[in-house]
Amino acid sequence: MLPPLDEHNRPFWTGGGDGRLLISRCVSCERWVSPPAADCPDCGGELAPRAVSGRGTVFTYTVNHQPFNPAVPVPYVVAIVELEEQVGLRLAANIVDCEPDSVHIGLPVQVRFERQGQDAFVPVFMPRRA
Ligand SMILES: [Zn+2]
């Protein structure tokens, strides 16, 4: 489900249109910040959207068997993915293109995007082929 788009989170939800996962990065101390925020939680510096590699690992996950949304078949996997750019840089996303049973903590994953509505592209992750 998409949050309302605003000036801070818009790059994150629309960057997938160009195939880019855009994460806020502090222009002063270069810290990556997720979820999107108004300014850097470390130094108060200005944040600007920057593309990351889209590679990460599954930090934790749950397999959901309850159909909350008729458009999404169960079971499906909701994970917290830690991006490779920074320890602790994490975001919640579905894990797709694999059997839910095959997902495990530490699984290497790669982002792809699923279009939602007019101009939103939801980042989801699939297992990374070696
Ligand atoms: Zn900063």
Tab-separated table of N, CA, C and O and ligand atoms in Angstrom:
chain	number	residue	atom	x	y	z
A	1	MET	N	0.844	-1.194	0.000
A	1	MET	CA	0.000	0.000	0.000
A	1	MET	C	0.882	1.248	0.000
A	1	MET	O	1.834	1.342	0.755
A	2	LEU	N	0.482	2.175	-0.823
A	2	LEU	CA	1.272	3.387	-0.963
A	2	LEU	C	0.881	4.425	0.087
A	2	LEU	O	-0.292	4.645	0.334
A	3	PRO	N	1.877	5.077	0.661
A	3	PRO	CA	1.567	6.237	1.496
A	3	PRO	C	1.256	7.408	0.571
A	3	PRO	O	1.577	7.352	-0.622
A	4	PRO	N	0.621	8.459	1.087
A	4	PRO	CA	0.452	9.656	0.244
A	4	PRO	C	1.830	10.185	-0.163
A	4	PRO	O	2.744	10.215	0.658
A	5	LEU	N	1.949	10.562	-1.418
A	5	LEU	CA	3.243	11.068	-1.873
A	5	LEU	C	3.411	12.527	-1.453
A	5	LEU	O	2.487	13.316	-1.530
A	6	ASP	N	4.618	12.840	-0.996
A	6	ASP	CA	4.945	14.235	-0.692
A	6	ASP	C	6.345	14.516	-1.232
A	6	ASP	O	6.963	13.655	-1.858
A	7	GLU	N	6.839	15.712	-0.979
A	7	GLU	CA	8.118	16.097	-1.583
A	7	GLU	C	9.269	15.213	-1.099
A	7	GLU	O	10.270	15.054	-1.788
A	8	HIS	N	9.119	14.613	0.106
A	8	HIS	CA	10.215	13.822	0.649
A	8	HIS	C	10.208	12.384	0.135
A	8	HIS	O	11.259	11.809	-0.119
A	9	ASN	N	9.035	11.788	0.027
A	9	ASN	CA	9.020	10.375	-0.366
A	9	ASN	C	8.751	10.154	-1.849
A	9	ASN	O	8.847	9.039	-2.328
A	10	ARG	N	8.411	11.209	-2.576
A	10	ARG	CA	8.090	11.039	-3.997
A	10	ARG	C	9.212	10.373	-4.805
A	10	ARG	O	8.948	9.455	-5.590
A	11	PRO	N	10.481	10.793	-4.631
A	11	PRO	CA	11.540	10.134	-5.414
A	11	PRO	C	11.592	8.629	-5.163
A	11	PRO	O	11.764	7.846	-6.092
A	12	PHE	N	11.400	8.226	-3.899
A	12	PHE	CA	11.455	6.805	-3.557
A	12	PHE	C	10.386	6.020	-4.305
A	12	PHE	O	10.647	4.927	-4.814
A	13	TRP	N	9.176	6.563	-4.386
A	13	TRP	CA	8.061	5.821	-4.982
A	13	TRP	C	7.948	5.993	-6.492
A	13	TRP	O	7.163	5.303	-7.125
A	14	THR	N	8.674	6.919	-7.066
A	14	THR	CA	8.555	7.131	-8.507
A	14	THR	C	9.849	6.830	-9.274
A	14	THR	O	9.821	6.713	-10.494
A	15	GLY	N	10.965	6.708	-8.565
A	15	GLY	CA	12.252	6.478	-9.231
A	15	GLY	C	12.279	5.193	-10.039
A	15	GLY	O	13.046	5.059	-10.993
A	16	GLY	N	11.425	4.232	-9.655
A	16	GLY	CA	11.374	2.969	-10.376
A	16	GLY	C	10.961	3.128	-11.824
A	16	GLY	O	11.209	2.264	-12.644
A	17	GLY	N	10.318	4.258	-12.149
A	17	GLY	CA	9.947	4.531	-13.537
A	17	GLY	C	11.172	4.590	-14.433
A	17	GLY	O	11.105	4.290	-15.627
A	18	ASP	N	12.308	4.969	-13.852
A	18	ASP	CA	13.582	4.976	-14.574
A	18	ASP	C	14.435	3.782	-14.169
A	18	ASP	O	15.636	3.747	-14.451
A	19	GLY	N	13.835	2.837	-13.444
A	19	GLY	CA	14.590	1.674	-12.995
A	19	GLY	C	15.566	1.994	-11.883
A	19	GLY	O	16.531	1.259	-11.662
A	20	ARG	N	15.319	3.095	-11.177
A	20	ARG	CA	16.271	3.488	-10.138
A	20	ARG	C	15.603	3.453	-8.766
A	20	ARG	O	14.490	3.943	-8.587
A	21	LEU	N	16.320	2.877	-7.805
A	21	LEU	CA	15.872	2.930	-6.416
A	21	LEU	C	16.535	4.149	-5.793
A	21	LEU	O	17.759	4.196	-5.617
A	22	LEU	N	15.722	5.158	-5.507
A	22	LEU	CA	16.249	6.422	-4.993
A	22	LEU	C	16.062	6.487	-3.480
A	22	LEU	O	14.949	6.375	-2.971
A	23	ILE	N	17.167	6.652	-2.788
A	23	ILE	CA	17.166	6.743	-1.327
A	23	ILE	C	17.718	8.112	-0.945
A	23	ILE	O	18.634	8.629	-1.589
A	24	SER	N	17.147	8.682	0.108
A	24	SER	CA	17.617	9.996	0.566
A	24	SER	C	19.037	9.875	1.116
A	24	SER	O	19.334	8.980	1.895
A	25	ARG	N	19.896	10.822	0.691
A	25	ARG	CA	21.250	10.830	1.211
A	25	ARG	C	21.607	12.236	1.657
A	25	ARG	O	21.310	13.215	0.962
A	26	CYS	N	22.262	12.312	2.809
A	26	CYS	CA	22.640	13.622	3.355
A	26	CYS	C	23.758	14.229	2.506
A	26	CYS	O	24.765	13.569	2.231
A	27	VAL	N	23.568	15.476	2.108
A	27	VAL	CA	24.587	16.112	1.278
A	27	VAL	C	25.806	16.528	2.104
A	27	VAL	O	26.872	16.764	1.554
A	28	SER	N	25.674	16.616	3.443
A	28	SER	CA	26.824	16.996	4.277
A	28	SER	C	27.617	15.781	4.758
A	28	SER	O	28.805	15.677	4.508
A	29	CYS	N	26.945	14.849	5.436
A	29	CYS	CA	27.700	13.736	6.037
A	29	CYS	C	27.589	12.444	5.224
A	29	CYS	O	28.170	11.432	5.592
A	30	GLU	N	26.813	12.457	4.124
A	30	GLU	CA	26.696	11.332	3.198
A	30	GLU	C	26.024	10.115	3.802
A	30	GLU	O	26.153	9.003	3.297
A	31	ARG	N	25.296	10.308	4.879
A	31	ARG	CA	24.529	9.214	5.455
A	31	ARG	C	23.299	8.950	4.597
A	31	ARG	O	22.623	9.881	4.150
A	32	TRP	N	22.985	7.658	4.363
A	32	TRP	CA	21.743	7.275	3.698
A	32	TRP	C	20.643	7.257	4.748
A	32	TRP	O	20.854	6.809	5.878
A	33	VAL	N	19.445	7.702	4.363
A	33	VAL	CA	18.346	7.816	5.310
A	33	VAL	C	17.105	7.121	4.746
A	33	VAL	O	16.641	7.444	3.661
A	34	SER	N	16.602	6.132	5.484
A	34	SER	CA	15.375	5.441	5.110
A	34	SER	C	14.605	5.129	6.378
A	34	SER	O	15.197	4.645	7.339
A	35	PRO	N	13.296	5.379	6.428
A	35	PRO	CA	12.460	5.941	5.367
A	35	PRO	C	12.763	7.421	5.118
A	35	PRO	O	13.462	8.051	5.919
A	36	PRO	N	12.227	7.937	3.996
A	36	PRO	CA	12.475	9.346	3.648
A	36	PRO	C	12.111	10.285	4.794
A	36	PRO	O	11.158	10.057	5.517
A	37	ALA	N	12.908	11.324	4.963
A	37	ALA	CA	12.692	12.276	6.049
A	37	ALA	C	12.921	13.689	5.528
A	37	ALA	O	13.320	13.884	4.371
A	38	ALA	N	12.674	14.660	6.393
A	38	ALA	CA	12.834	16.058	5.987
A	38	ALA	C	14.303	16.463	5.979
A	38	ALA	O	14.759	17.202	5.110
A	39	ASP	N	15.057	15.983	6.972
A	39	ASP	CA	16.485	16.288	6.995
A	39	ASP	C	17.243	15.169	7.700
A	39	ASP	O	16.651	14.225	8.224
A	40	CYS	N	18.565	15.264	7.690
A	40	CYS	CA	19.412	14.183	8.190
A	40	CYS	C	19.254	14.021	9.701
A	40	CYS	O	19.439	14.977	10.445
A	41	PRO	N	18.938	12.787	10.164
A	41	PRO	CA	18.787	12.578	11.610
A	41	PRO	C	20.111	12.697	12.353
A	41	PRO	O	20.120	12.918	13.561
A	42	ASP	N	21.228	12.597	11.653
A	42	ASP	CA	22.532	12.709	12.301
A	42	ASP	C	22.984	14.147	12.449
A	42	ASP	O	23.365	14.585	13.528
A	43	CYS	N	22.986	14.891	11.350
A	43	CYS	CA	23.600	16.216	11.373
A	43	CYS	C	22.630	17.319	10.993
A	43	CYS	O	23.005	18.492	11.007
A	44	GLY	N	21.375	16.956	10.664
A	44	GLY	CA	20.412	17.996	10.299
A	44	GLY	C	20.621	18.531	8.898
A	44	GLY	O	19.957	19.481	8.478
A	45	GLY	N	21.527	17.909	8.172
A	45	GLY	CA	21.832	18.366	6.823
A	45	GLY	C	20.707	18.105	5.842
A	45	GLY	O	19.768	17.366	6.129
A	46	GLU	N	20.857	18.706	4.688
A	46	GLU	CA	19.861	18.553	3.632
A	46	GLU	C	19.974	17.158	3.014
A	46	GLU	O	21.073	16.626	2.850
A	47	LEU	N	18.807	16.591	2.662
A	47	LEU	CA	18.802	15.284	2.015
A	47	LEU	C	18.487	15.442	0.537
A	47	LEU	O	17.704	16.303	0.157
A	48	ALA	N	19.116	14.601	-0.266
A	48	ALA	CA	18.824	14.598	-1.698
A	48	ALA	C	18.707	13.150	-2.146
A	48	ALA	O	19.420	12.283	-1.646
A	49	PRO	N	17.773	12.868	-3.082
A	49	PRO	CA	17.622	11.485	-3.543
A	49	PRO	C	18.802	11.047	-4.406
A	49	PRO	O	19.219	11.774	-5.308
A	50	ARG	N	19.341	9.873	-4.093
A	50	ARG	CA	20.447	9.313	-4.867
A	50	ARG	C	20.129	7.856	-5.177
A	50	ARG	O	19.556	7.166	-4.354
A	51	ALA	N	20.542	7.407	-6.334
A	51	ALA	CA	20.293	6.022	-6.724
A	51	ALA	C	21.244	5.088	-5.976
A	51	ALA	O	22.439	5.373	-5.856
A	52	VAL	N	20.694	3.990	-5.480
A	52	VAL	CA	21.527	2.940	-4.896
A	52	VAL	C	21.578	1.767	-5.871
A	52	VAL	O	20.867	1.748	-6.882
A	53	SER	N	22.400	0.775	-5.533
A	53	SER	CA	22.600	-0.361	-6.438
A	53	SER	C	21.353	-1.223	-6.574
A	53	SER	O	21.188	-1.915	-7.563
A	54	GLY	N	20.501	-1.188	-5.547
A	54	GLY	CA	19.338	-2.069	-5.555
A	54	GLY	C	19.649	-3.462	-5.020
A	54	GLY	O	18.796	-4.333	-5.028
A	55	ARG	N	20.882	-3.645	-4.573
A	55	ARG	CA	21.256	-4.942	-3.989
A	55	ARG	C	21.201	-4.874	-2.462
A	55	ARG	O	21.526	-3.846	-1.864
A	56	GLY	N	20.792	-5.985	-1.884
A	56	GLY	CA	20.725	-6.041	-0.435
A	56	GLY	C	20.571	-7.468	0.020
A	56	GLY	O	20.719	-8.409	-0.771
A	57	THR	N	20.282	-7.637	1.305
A	57	THR	CA	20.027	-8.961	1.853
A	57	THR	C	18.794	-8.889	2.745
A	57	THR	O	18.446	-7.832	3.270
A	58	VAL	N	18.138	-10.049	2.879
A	58	VAL	CA	16.967	-10.124	3.753
A	58	VAL	C	17.438	-10.042	5.202
A	58	VAL	O	18.236	-10.860	5.645
A	59	PHE	N	16.963	-9.026	5.905
A	59	PHE	CA	17.329	-8.833	7.310
A	59	PHE	C	16.384	-9.644	8.201
A	59	PHE	O	16.805	-10.313	9.132
A	60	THR	N	15.101	-9.558	7.909
A	60	THR	CA	14.104	-10.395	8.572
A	60	THR	C	12.883	-10.444	7.669
A	60	THR	O	12.789	-9.642	6.729
A	61	TYR	N	11.978	-11.371	7.923
A	61	TYR	CA	10.829	-11.486	7.031
A	61	TYR	C	9.697	-12.236	7.711
A	61	TYR	O	9.905	-12.907	8.730
A	62	THR	N	8.511	-12.110	7.166
A	62	THR	CA	7.383	-12.940	7.579
A	62	THR	C	6.679	-13.431	6.320
A	62	THR	O	6.653	-12.737	5.299
A	63	VAL	N	6.154	-14.639	6.406
A	63	VAL	CA	5.341	-15.180	5.316
A	63	VAL	C	3.886	-14.949	5.685
A	63	VAL	O	3.436	-15.369	6.749
A	64	ASN	N	3.182	-14.218	4.831
A	64	ASN	CA	1.808	-13.857	5.135
A	64	ASN	C	0.830	-14.792	4.437
A	64	ASN	O	0.870	-14.940	3.221
A	65	HIS	N	-0.037	-15.392	5.223
A	65	HIS	CA	-1.039	-16.307	4.662
A	65	HIS	C	-2.431	-15.690	4.652
A	65	HIS	O	-3.374	-16.310	4.193
A	66	GLN	N	-2.557	-14.493	5.192
A	66	GLN	CA	-3.864	-13.839	5.242
A	66	GLN	C	-4.051	-12.931	4.043
A	66	GLN	O	-3.235	-12.046	3.816
A	67	PRO	N	-5.109	-13.149	3.281
A	67	PRO	CA	-5.342	-12.269	2.126
A	67	PRO	C	-5.917	-10.913	2.538
A	67	PRO	O	-7.100	-10.794	2.816
A	68	PHE	N	-5.069	-9.908	2.639
A	68	PHE	CA	-5.532	-8.561	2.962
A	68	PHE	C	-6.025	-7.847	1.720
A	68	PHE	O	-6.868	-6.982	1.773
A	69	ASN	N	-5.418	-8.230	0.607
A	69	ASN	CA	-5.723	-7.545	-0.645
A	69	ASN	C	-6.024	-8.614	-1.686
A	69	ASN	O	-5.179	-9.454	-1.972
A	70	PRO	N	-7.249	-8.618	-2.219
A	70	PRO	CA	-7.615	-9.671	-3.180
A	70	PRO	C	-6.703	-9.715	-4.403
A	70	PRO	O	-6.612	-10.748	-5.075
A	71	ALA	N	-5.995	-8.611	-4.678
A	71	ALA	CA	-5.118	-8.582	-5.849
A	71	ALA	C	-3.803	-9.297	-5.586
A	71	ALA	O	-3.056	-9.593	-6.510
A	72	VAL	N	-3.510	-9.571	-4.307
A	72	VAL	CA	-2.233	-10.185	-3.959
A	72	VAL	C	-2.487	-11.608	-3.480
A	72	VAL	O	-3.074	-11.827	-2.430
A	73	PRO	N	-2.064	-12.607	-4.278
A	73	PRO	CA	-2.278	-13.994	-3.870
A	73	PRO	C	-1.413	-14.368	-2.659
A	73	PRO	O	-0.279	-13.890	-2.541
A	74	VAL	N	-1.953	-15.190	-1.773
A	74	VAL	CA	-1.188	-15.667	-0.626
A	74	VAL	C	-0.623	-17.052	-0.949
A	74	VAL	O	-1.171	-17.747	-1.809
A	75	PRO	N	0.417	-17.534	-0.268
A	75	PRO	CA	1.174	-16.727	0.695
A	75	PRO	C	2.140	-15.795	-0.016
A	75	PRO	O	2.538	-16.039	-1.146
A	76	TYR	N	2.480	-14.715	0.654
A	76	TYR	CA	3.502	-13.823	0.108
A	76	TYR	C	4.432	-13.415	1.236
A	76	TYR	O	4.107	-13.578	2.418
A	77	VAL	N	5.588	-12.910	0.855
A	77	VAL	CA	6.632	-12.624	1.832
A	77	VAL	C	6.839	-11.123	1.968
A	77	VAL	O	7.048	-10.429	0.973
A	78	VAL	N	6.725	-10.642	3.194
A	78	VAL	CA	7.066	-9.257	3.496
A	78	VAL	C	8.377	-9.286	4.263
A	78	VAL	O	8.492	-9.988	5.272
A	79	ALA	N	9.355	-8.554	3.772
A	79	ALA	CA	10.683	-8.593	4.384
A	79	ALA	C	11.158	-7.192	4.739
A	79	ALA	O	10.656	-6.194	4.214
A	80	ILE	N	12.114	-7.168	5.646
A	80	ILE	CA	12.931	-5.979	5.836
A	80	ILE	C	14.240	-6.286	5.121
A	80	ILE	O	14.923	-7.259	5.448
A	81	VAL	N	14.534	-5.487	4.110
A	81	VAL	CA	15.745	-5.691	3.321
A	81	VAL	C	16.779	-4.657	3.742
A	81	VAL	O	16.474	-3.466	3.858
A	82	GLU	N	17.978	-5.138	4.019
A	82	GLU	CA	19.070	-4.208	4.323
A	82	GLU	C	19.876	-3.987	3.053
A	82	GLU	O	20.385	-4.931	2.448
A	83	LEU	N	19.962	-2.735	2.647
A	83	LEU	CA	20.680	-2.403	1.413
A	83	LEU	C	22.182	-2.443	1.653
A	83	LEU	O	22.657	-2.179	2.764
A	84	GLU	N	22.926	-2.762	0.592
A	84	GLU	CA	24.369	-2.956	0.763
A	84	GLU	C	25.130	-1.649	0.992
A	84	GLU	O	26.268	-1.667	1.427
A	85	GLU	N	24.469	-0.525	0.713
A	85	GLU	CA	25.174	0.752	0.805
A	85	GLU	C	25.586	1.138	2.232
A	85	GLU	O	26.547	1.872	2.427
A	86	GLN	N	24.818	0.673	3.223
A	86	GLN	CA	25.096	1.130	4.587
A	86	GLN	C	24.495	0.146	5.588
A	86	GLN	O	23.345	-0.262	5.429
A	87	VAL	N	25.271	-0.194	6.610
A	87	VAL	CA	24.741	-1.045	7.677
A	87	VAL	C	23.551	-0.345	8.312
A	87	VAL	O	23.615	0.846	8.621
A	88	GLY	N	22.448	-1.085	8.435
A	88	GLY	CA	21.262	-0.512	9.072
A	88	GLY	C	20.357	0.243	8.125
A	88	GLY	O	19.303	0.728	8.554
A	89	LEU	N	20.732	0.342	6.850
A	89	LEU	CA	19.866	1.009	5.865
A	89	LEU	C	18.856	-0.017	5.362
A	89	LEU	O	19.199	-0.894	4.570
A	90	ARG	N	17.647	0.087	5.895
A	90	ARG	CA	16.663	-0.968	5.661
A	90	ARG	C	15.360	-0.415	5.146
A	90	ARG	O	14.995	0.731	5.454
A	91	LEU	N	14.655	-1.236	4.393
A	91	LEU	CA	13.315	-0.866	3.974
A	91	LEU	C	12.445	-2.110	3.889
A	91	LEU	O	12.932	-3.220	3.688
A	92	ALA	N	11.157	-1.901	4.073
A	92	ALA	CA	10.199	-3.001	4.016
A	92	ALA	C	9.763	-3.190	2.579
A	92	ALA	O	9.497	-2.218	1.864
A	93	ALA	N	9.711	-4.440	2.141
A	93	ALA	CA	9.302	-4.720	0.763
A	93	ALA	C	8.885	-6.172	0.644
A	93	ALA	O	9.277	-7.014	1.453
A	94	ASN	N	8.109	-6.464	-0.374
A	94	ASN	CA	7.760	-7.849	-0.671
A	94	ASN	C	8.926	-8.528	-1.369
A	94	ASN	O	9.671	-7.898	-2.119
A	95	ILE	N	9.070	-9.834	-1.099
A	95	ILE	CA	10.032	-10.664	-1.824
A	95	ILE	C	9.222	-11.455	-2.848
A	95	ILE	O	8.237	-12.112	-2.493
A	96	VAL	N	9.633	-11.378	-4.104
A	96	VAL	CA	8.843	-11.955	-5.188
A	96	VAL	C	9.700	-12.903	-6.032
A	96	VAL	O	10.917	-12.995	-5.838
A	97	ASP	N	9.045	-13.556	-6.982
A	97	ASP	CA	9.727	-14.423	-7.952
A	97	ASP	C	10.438	-15.599	-7.301
A	97	ASP	O	11.495	-16.029	-7.780
A	98	CYS	N	9.900	-16.095	-6.191
A	98	CYS	CA	10.482	-17.280	-5.573
A	98	CYS	C	9.442	-17.917	-4.672
A	98	CYS	O	8.430	-17.303	-4.353
A	99	GLU	N	9.697	-19.162	-4.281
A	99	GLU	CA	8.833	-19.831	-3.319
A	99	GLU	C	9.014	-19.187	-1.956
A	99	GLU	O	10.153	-18.987	-1.521
A	100	PRO	N	7.913	-18.856	-1.269
A	100	PRO	CA	8.059	-18.273	0.075
A	100	PRO	C	8.951	-19.110	0.983
A	100	PRO	O	9.710	-18.568	1.788
A	101	ASP	N	8.893	-20.443	0.832
A	101	ASP	CA	9.713	-21.327	1.660
A	101	ASP	C	11.211	-21.155	1.434
A	101	ASP	O	12.019	-21.555	2.270
A	102	SER	N	11.577	-20.598	0.291
A	102	SER	CA	13.001	-20.491	-0.025
A	102	SER	C	13.626	-19.222	0.536
A	102	SER	O	14.840	-19.035	0.471
A	103	VAL	N	12.789	-18.331	1.076
A	103	VAL	CA	13.323	-17.082	1.632
A	103	VAL	C	13.938	-17.363	3.001
A	103	VAL	O	13.391	-18.130	3.783
A	104	HIS	N	15.088	-16.781	3.258
A	104	HIS	CA	15.723	-16.934	4.566
A	104	HIS	C	16.504	-15.672	4.890
A	104	HIS	O	16.822	-14.877	3.989
A	105	ILE	N	16.815	-15.508	6.154
A	105	ILE	CA	17.600	-14.354	6.583
A	105	ILE	C	18.974	-14.433	5.924
A	105	ILE	O	19.599	-15.498	5.896
A	106	GLY	N	19.405	-13.320	5.373
A	106	GLY	CA	20.692	-13.274	4.701
A	106	GLY	C	20.615	-13.546	3.210
A	106	GLY	O	21.617	-13.451	2.499
A	107	LEU	N	19.405	-13.876	2.719
A	107	LEU	CA	19.247	-14.139	1.282
A	107	LEU	C	19.618	-12.890	0.473
A	107	LEU	O	19.095	-11.801	0.717
A	108	PRO	N	20.537	-13.032	-0.496
A	108	PRO	CA	20.884	-11.886	-1.345
A	108	PRO	C	19.734	-11.574	-2.308
A	108	PRO	O	19.225	-12.478	-2.966
A	109	VAL	N	19.352	-10.325	-2.363
A	109	VAL	CA	18.219	-9.938	-3.203
A	109	VAL	C	18.571	-8.712	-4.045
A	109	VAL	O	19.533	-7.990	-3.766
A	110	GLN	N	17.749	-8.535	-5.074
A	110	GLN	CA	17.937	-7.436	-6.025
A	110	GLN	C	16.574	-6.793	-6.256
A	110	GLN	O	15.576	-7.483	-6.403
A	111	VAL	N	16.560	-5.471	-6.335
A	111	VAL	CA	15.284	-4.774	-6.491
A	111	VAL	C	14.741	-4.911	-7.908
A	111	VAL	O	15.494	-5.086	-8.876
A	112	ARG	N	13.415	-4.910	-8.017
A	112	ARG	CA	12.755	-4.580	-9.266
A	112	ARG	C	11.496	-3.824	-8.874
A	112	ARG	O	11.240	-3.631	-7.691
A	113	PHE	N	10.752	-3.364	-9.866
A	113	PHE	CA	9.668	-2.445	-9.542
A	113	PHE	C	8.351	-2.929	-10.112
A	113	PHE	O	8.306	-3.496	-11.201
A	114	GLU	N	7.296	-2.694	-9.356
A	114	GLU	CA	5.954	-2.998	-9.833
A	114	GLU	C	5.165	-1.705	-9.894
A	114	GLU	O	5.022	-0.999	-8.894
A	115	ARG	N	4.687	-1.416	-11.090
A	115	ARG	CA	3.943	-0.181	-11.276
A	115	ARG	C	2.623	-0.236	-10.514
A	115	ARG	O	1.937	-1.253	-10.507
A	116	GLN	N	2.296	0.865	-9.877
A	116	GLN	CA	1.032	0.951	-9.158
A	116	GLN	C	0.407	2.308	-9.454
A	116	GLN	O	0.987	3.352	-9.137
A	117	GLY	N	-0.775	2.274	-10.065
A	117	GLY	CA	-1.446	3.534	-10.375
A	117	GLY	C	-0.722	4.287	-11.480
A	117	GLY	O	-0.056	3.687	-12.326
A	118	GLN	N	-0.875	5.596	-11.484
A	118	GLN	CA	-0.361	6.429	-12.553
A	118	GLN	C	1.162	6.445	-12.615
A	118	GLN	O	1.758	6.113	-13.623
A	119	ASP	N	1.780	6.869	-11.528
A	119	ASP	CA	3.220	7.123	-11.623
A	119	ASP	C	4.019	6.573	-10.448
A	119	ASP	O	5.159	6.942	-10.245
A	120	ALA	N	3.415	5.651	-9.692
A	120	ALA	CA	4.163	5.063	-8.582
A	120	ALA	C	4.739	3.716	-9.000
A	120	ALA	O	4.114	2.956	-9.743
A	121	PHE	N	5.928	3.443	-8.543
A	121	PHE	CA	6.610	2.181	-8.814
A	121	PHE	C	7.086	1.630	-7.486
A	121	PHE	O	7.983	2.187	-6.861
A	122	VAL	N	6.445	0.547	-7.069
A	122	VAL	CA	6.733	-0.010	-5.753
A	122	VAL	C	7.953	-0.920	-5.855
A	122	VAL	O	7.978	-1.847	-6.667
A	123	PRO	N	8.990	-0.641	-5.046
A	123	PRO	CA	10.141	-1.541	-5.054
A	123	PRO	C	9.796	-2.872	-4.404
A	123	PRO	O	9.245	-2.908	-3.306
A	124	VAL	N	10.115	-3.958	-5.103
A	124	VAL	CA	10.015	-5.308	-4.545
A	124	VAL	C	11.379	-5.960	-4.801
A	124	VAL	O	12.180	-5.445	-5.591
A	125	PHE	N	11.631	-7.052	-4.111
A	125	PHE	CA	12.952	-7.672	-4.257
A	125	PHE	C	12.801	-9.127	-4.668
A	125	PHE	O	11.874	-9.812	-4.243
A	126	MET	N	13.728	-9.567	-5.496
A	126	MET	CA	13.759	-10.966	-5.916
A	126	MET	C	15.143	-11.527	-5.573
A	126	MET	O	16.107	-10.768	-5.455
A	127	PRO	N	15.206	-12.844	-5.417
A	127	PRO	CA	16.514	-13.440	-5.094
A	127	PRO	C	17.538	-13.081	-6.165
A	127	PRO	O	17.230	-13.061	-7.355
A	128	ARG	N	18.744	-12.772	-5.723
A	128	ARG	CA	19.817	-12.397	-6.641
A	128	ARG	C	20.501	-13.670	-7.116
A	128	ARG	O	20.880	-14.509	-6.307
A	129	ARG	N	20.603	-13.768	-8.424
A	129	ARG	CA	21.326	-14.920	-8.971
A	129	ARG	C	22.812	-14.684	-8.776
A	129	ARG	O	23.294	-13.577	-8.985
A	130	ALA	N	23.521	-15.704	-8.414
A	130	ALA	CA	24.946	-15.565	-8.119
A	130	ALA	C	25.726	-15.115	-9.349
A	130	ALA	O	25.329	-15.366	-10.466
B	1	ZN	ZN	23.986	14.289	7.721
